[in-house]
């Protein structure tokens, strides 16, 4: 009976008390004031290190390295220049395809960007500026932009504006790291009764300490210091140094901005949970849900505002709206009491309040879009409202499919997504995991064989720790777990509080997976959906806290279990010794030592816990190493920027100034020559400036001449190692062209350099010069020729005496390297033996094809990677010939690899019809395939053209196709287009085969009849179209088009067919194997040439009926033969004189064809046989006539008197 009173006296009811300066609360406050400075310093150092790495990422990464970075820049640029958002589709086209996205980040980035003067130089080199830009060698990371040396520090004009956008993103990234620190501290400190603490209630302080002491979250920290500093700092460091967060977050995009607002959202959500738990802890009897606190009202409004701002930054943050509903439901559910078992209406009202705040923010953007971009006038209310919201620019396949579903097929499309790389779910998960953590640097994945596996192990360890925490339900010792008299209420159970916080973190982590999973379920696309960055930037704080907390919990669990296991083993050993009847003094000493060690176990456990506190920094250490690997890789993995500048001061990089025009397109402003310290190569940097657009590419030829003007070394190659050909130069460009001359093995003495430019096109011969341009004189020391990189192996495995070296960028290669299109391959070989001859070839993949050097001098061979060099591995092949050894073939190992990004074709495909039409010795139309020779008005005609380039072209030609009616030569359809919808003739290589398939539209009002397609090429000159003439024997002719046909549109020509046939003489002779046509009969007309055959003619009308389609156009022949079978008169004529060719006859049609045969003068009188048949005019092959071996039919005998 007295036990309850005793318990009640030990736990007095909750009531205000007088603060005691010696109470635990004041001691805790004094203790907590000391680490505040440490926290501030630690967070400051962390942010400084993050900013250092982020700015290093931004400085090392070329422009456009980030995802969609150019599109983001164009959006920022437009806002900065116009001080507003684009308000129509034309302005959106100027602002880039990201201009249909929420603009919060772009508006913020435009503020500093507007302060930058964009007037150049320098200028950005965009792909879209003009077609010649496509001639520049591309790199993988460069999307829409070519990187030049203008991007180097100091930044100016547009490049500075671009970097200000990156710096804004970096600042938001730093803010996200800071918010993560505070979120983690909120979780680790578990401040469940903060409101009660601020009111100074001692009992509330006691309850808060009770919650913290008894919660399963004790495993998150081994000491209070760890919860306040170590674990929050580790969680923030995880976010800061995930390579994906650091690198992508340092680019110009909205990722870190949405990450910041998402982090604020999570912080407010957790504070709301803490406050809600604290309020219910202080009010354990009455249900106070009907009297909300103003602070809770404010938190709900702020929660909605943060969600709205995140959505106003990136649409993928829409997932925060359902997260609000789920999270607030979890909080309300966790704070139920026996007196209020159901969710209160007030909780629903607060949820609606948060959603209303979010919708109020995002309505600013959606209202703007609906006002300016709705298409209700064209597509109606429903479609007109949905299109600008869901699929504004029609560039995303998934949103267009969604639009198609919502509009019932009225808008969007359901077709298959092009270039879809699909894969199974496990592949999707693997790519998602990898892209969550790391970023590829060109083709290099830093530490890809080690770091992802370690990251996965840490994640699994954290999951194990979280699971063990969830399953820990052991009762706490003593009375700490029951502050109140009797059983603790449900809402004060620490496990409930812990699970609420853990549920909110897990919810925030997994909600961003919803949209990618839905898109994957619809499209199975890996490229579009398996992008870990879409999850990382929305869920980074939650992931970091769960990772660090789970690892700490796992380590603590391991420590506790190890301690318990050791204690149990020692106790078991002691009991075993005590059971022995005769225990020696040594045994008793061992028993005493065991007891003493058991006494020291708690102290050793404390030491272990201190060590485990710092073990949570193992993920941080891994990520720091991973980040350093990314930064180091970025210093060498990117292809160097193009050696091009638009800044006038770039001319000063030449040591020798010349300013000599070698032609009207380029000027040599100067040069610098330098001999390497080993004396093996001579480097020559030529500084060019473009003075006009060049119609052809030029090769730079540099020759080293001795005192006898004899060439001793030579270089030939495209400018800038082939990466920046002359046709791509813009007026004013300053280009540094580096030339390497091998000089090892040359006799010491004085030499001089000469320079020449050689055009690659026959259409643009070199301008006349009296001699190559002389340059500097150089003095060479005595240097031995060394070619010992490898040795050539004879076919019979005998070792050859010859060696070789392959050079790239002035360095002799020790391993195969990648060579780019148009790049020069310099090969040096050991000297020949007396009377020995050598033939050098570069052999392609799988034994062929092989290529001869473009230049060969002394012991040097120069190759230029041409357009017909296919991708793969190449090796040297040397044929040695000597009187003593005969001929021997030598093959090297792989010396280089070639990557063909153009994927040109040089093999002729099957042709439906061969043409061989030469257009001005520039382009040849090899042939065509007409997909159908019948079409309906308003339809189309499938056509495939097969072209071949004959030379490098300096102009861009457009293909024209006109559908011309045969009888009146009027056009009733056609199309002007670029080859392959964009593969311009400017890019074609000599000998390249270009297959171009497309459809020719037919006008809807085209009259029925026979048509022909006229196909040709023209160049746009101002407002005029200049057609390219056809050429024969190298001379232009008066024709500009190839005629293809015939084609029947609609029906036959008017009057070409009969409904019935009544010939004078019936024949009913089938023609063709099918048969194809039937000769129904004929009418014979004429006067038998009385009284004279002068100007006499014989007319016959043939009645044909089509039975099946004929594949070709046949010509009818009518022969008049004498008694000996000799043809004395004839007439060959296509039916209706070509007005209705046989290939267009449809089954059932009847055609009456009149043929008039002129008879020769003074034709002898007599009986003549009238014979007819059909033949293919192109081949002379006659149409088969059953039972007539000669494939001709005798109709009748004609008497000539």
Coordinates of C-alpha atoms in Angstrom, one line a residue, residues 714-717 823-827 840-842 850-857 860-866:
X714 CA 60.1 18.6 -92.2
X715 CA 56.7 19.1 -90.7
X716 CA 53.3 19.1 -92.3
X717 CA 50.1 19.4 -90.5
X823 CA 46.4 15.2 -86.2
X824 CA 49.9 14.7 -87.5
X825 CA 51.7 11.4 -86.5
X826 CA 55.5 11.9 -86.5
X827 CA 57.5 8.7 -86.8
X840 CA 56.6 2.5 -94.4
X841 CA 52.9 2.1 -93.9
X842 CA 50.4 2.7 -91.1
X850 CA 47.0 0.8 -94.7
X851 CA 48.1 4.4 -95.3
X852 CA 51.3 5.8 -96.8
X853 CA 53.1 8.8 -95.3
X854 CA 52.2 12.2 -96.6
X855 CA 55.9 13.2 -96.3
X856 CA 59.0 11.1 -95.9
X857 CA 62.4 12.6 -95.5
X860 CA 61.3 10.6 -90.7
X861 CA 57.8 9.7 -91.8
X862 CA 54.8 12.0 -91.4
X863 CA 51.2 10.7 -91.4
X864 CA 48.1 12.8 -91.1
X865 CA 45.0 11.1 -89.6
X866 CA 42.6 11.4 -92.4

